[in-house]
Amino acid sequence: MQNNLEEVAPGKWRRYSGEGLNAAFNDFLQIGPADSRLLQTYHDALLQGGERFSKIFYAYLQGYPATAKVLDYYKAHGGKIEHLVAKQTQHLDQLLAGDTSEESAQRMAFIGEVHYRYRIEPVWIMGAYLLYLEHLQGLIRSSPAIRDNDRDPLDKAVVKLLFRDMGLMLEGYWDAAAKALHQEQDKVVTLQEQVTSLLANIPQLLWSVDTINNHPLYVSPSAREICQMDIDMPIPCLGWTIPEDRETVKLAWRKALMGHKVEVESRVQQPDGRLRWFRRIFYPLLDKTGRVVRIDGLMEDTTEAKAMIERLHALATTDSLSGLPNRTLFNDRLTQAIAAATRSDSRQVVLMLMDLNHFKEINDTLGHPAGDQMLVMVAQRLASALRDSDTLARLGGDEFGILLPDVTDAHRTVAKVAKKLLQCFVAPFRIGDNDLYLGAAIGVVVYPEHGEDVDTLMSRADIAMYGTKNKDVGYLFYDATLDPNAQARLQLAADLRQALARNELELHYQPKIDLQSGGIEGAEALIRWRHPQHGLIQPMDFLPIAERSGLITPITDWVIDTAVRQCMRWSEHGHRVRVAVNVPGRVFHDPGLVHRIAQMLKVADAPAECLEIEIIENVLMSDIEHVSRILDRISALGVHIAIDDFGTGYSSLAYLKKLPLKTLKIDKSFVMDMAHDENDAAIVRSTIDLAHNLGYRVIAEGIENAATHHMLAELGCDAAQGFHFSHPIPSEDFSRLLALA
Ligand code: C2E
Ligand code: MG
Ligand code: MG
């Protein structure tokens, strides 16, 4: 294609052009001064009836469907045939003037170009010239104004001039066509360059095979980078695919030959001996009869993606602290074990739930790192007490699950296994310099005796475990009489799982009063659960359940998001109210927390100052290193941080100095009675002084009366919150409060 194009391209061809062209025409057609003179002599005679001829000429063009179409188009776009007739007459006039100048040659060439643009075909042009010729020859033969001797030479001169005219016009036509062709060619070349560069840049190997002749039509330029070896055909790199995988690839190819799109993964040996995973995709192309004539293919290295999927799978099913299976995997295995046991009459499945006794105290007194260390040690001891075919999982917190998938005498087996498990807690756990003793409670259920599905078995094992704790024994089988309340508690946990989706949670807002101005400086968002049966539930009655069941993170996210949006709504009404939310310690161990806070602010288009995080003092102290790192990042966003319930923990103020805190919030247990209790009043006073010395703002919570209010104002406390000003109230009521202020 390209070669042909080049052949016709102007410049490649030795052609006359410009002046040379005109001279060549005059030369080849042997047009001399005599011809011009003759034409000038008979110019008027030959113009006789010129206009009539032009009209006939157009009538004639109207007679051909193809030319009529062009004229109709011309008329439809506002053109007038009379105008064309006049032009035509003028043309005849010029033609008969015998003008063979350069200028006239260029004019003709231009007319040719215009004809090309209007898609007037060469054959019509020639037909028109024939009409001219016939018309003029008729005149030459019959006009009395022409001398007989001149008729022959005049005829010849007219023929030559007409040839010249027509030739030059076709030259112009030809030139314009070649130019257009050349432009098209340029476009094709540019496109081709783009496609080539695109294909070279794509990290996949693309190829195309003619399946009729079995030969390659295309292999993309990046082939070498993908497959650093010979690309054998028709299936690239088949020879390097390891023998075990070759059959699958060939089978896929055969399927493609039958017209199916196929994807296949296999291992390919690299020249350096390494194995890498490759995916090949075959796309068959069928002709009209349904025969596969071509297969286009793609080949890509999926080693990294595969490894990533495996890592993700491992992450999704493993507890990162202990390395044990997590709840998800445990549930899967339990489901499988139940399915397997269902197929046989005699098989039973044993499920045990184990909870450590008083583990929380270790966390609170020695800190999270010590707690974590303890959990890892427990996991190791338990694992060594079990068989490989059993599953030991960490289900969350200090709760472990044990699955014995294939048992024939459950009660005897459990007696043995539970004893071994409890034995793990006889020796002390050494953490730092301490020897710590820990106990465990195990609840046991047996499929099919105590339930036939995962949910029932899990919840009954939970009830059995609580029974064990209450009765202070090592382990217990489930028994309906164990704890009638357990069922209600579990039900509440199940309801809570739905509460977010069903929109049952709400935030109430309690104002924080600036003690200097008396105005509202902020609000604390406090969560409530509007339960469809039990009515409004207070946070202390469901947040512990949320913590136990892993719902605390989504709930906290919801609280932050809702609070930030509420702050924006108030700000739109001209009220600057910073909203404080309570973030529990557990959530600080969620690696995505900071990112999500930033994201929520961004989505709500809210400034970070809208938000304050309240964190309970105990949480801080149990894991200061970790929590302070997270707090630094949150503070860097511009979010304020306050320490809540201050005074209830044992934090030294020197410690606190390292944290990016803005505010200390004195716990209500000191504030509520301070008007009557001197001790409390003294604590509050010294806390305010110390905090101010360290540069913190101080807010007191639990102000229930005017006396306390005045005392705090006198002590120089910065802000206050309590029933004396307002209870926590729904957002609409709070808005009304703001409007009044
Ligand atoms: P907190 O963060 O110390 O919140 C202050 C609690 O004191 C609130 O109880 C509030 O209603 C109560 N309070 C305020 N003024 C007075 C007063 O003058 N006298 C008395 N006696 N109490 C007053 P609430 O709403 O029941 O919340 C209790 C705790 O639950 C909160 O203590 C906080 O630790 C937690 N909490 C509340 N909402 C959330 C939440 O959205 N997320 C999390 N993680 N915890 C929350
Ligand atoms: Mg609070
Ligand atoms: Mg508090």
CSV table of C-alpha atoms in Angstrom, one decimal, residues 592-604 606 637 639:
chain,number,residue,atom,x,y,z
A,592,GLY,CA,-6.7,2.7,58.9
A,593,LEU,CA,-8.1,5.1,61.5
A,594,VAL,CA,-6.1,8.3,60.6
A,595,HIS,CA,-6.6,7.8,56.9
A,596,ARG,CA,-10.3,7.4,57.4
A,597,ILE,CA,-10.7,10.5,59.6
A,598,ALA,CA,-8.9,12.5,56.9
A,599,GLN,CA,-11.1,11.0,54.3
A,600,MET,CA,-14.3,11.8,56.2
A,601,LEU,CA,-13.3,15.4,56.7
A,602,LYS,CA,-12.5,15.6,53.0
A,603,VAL,CA,-15.7,14.1,51.8
A,604,ALA,CA,-17.7,16.4,54.1
A,606,ALA,CA,-15.1,20.1,56.6
A,637,LEU,CA,-4.5,16.8,60.4
A,639,VAL,CA,-8.0,17.7,64.7
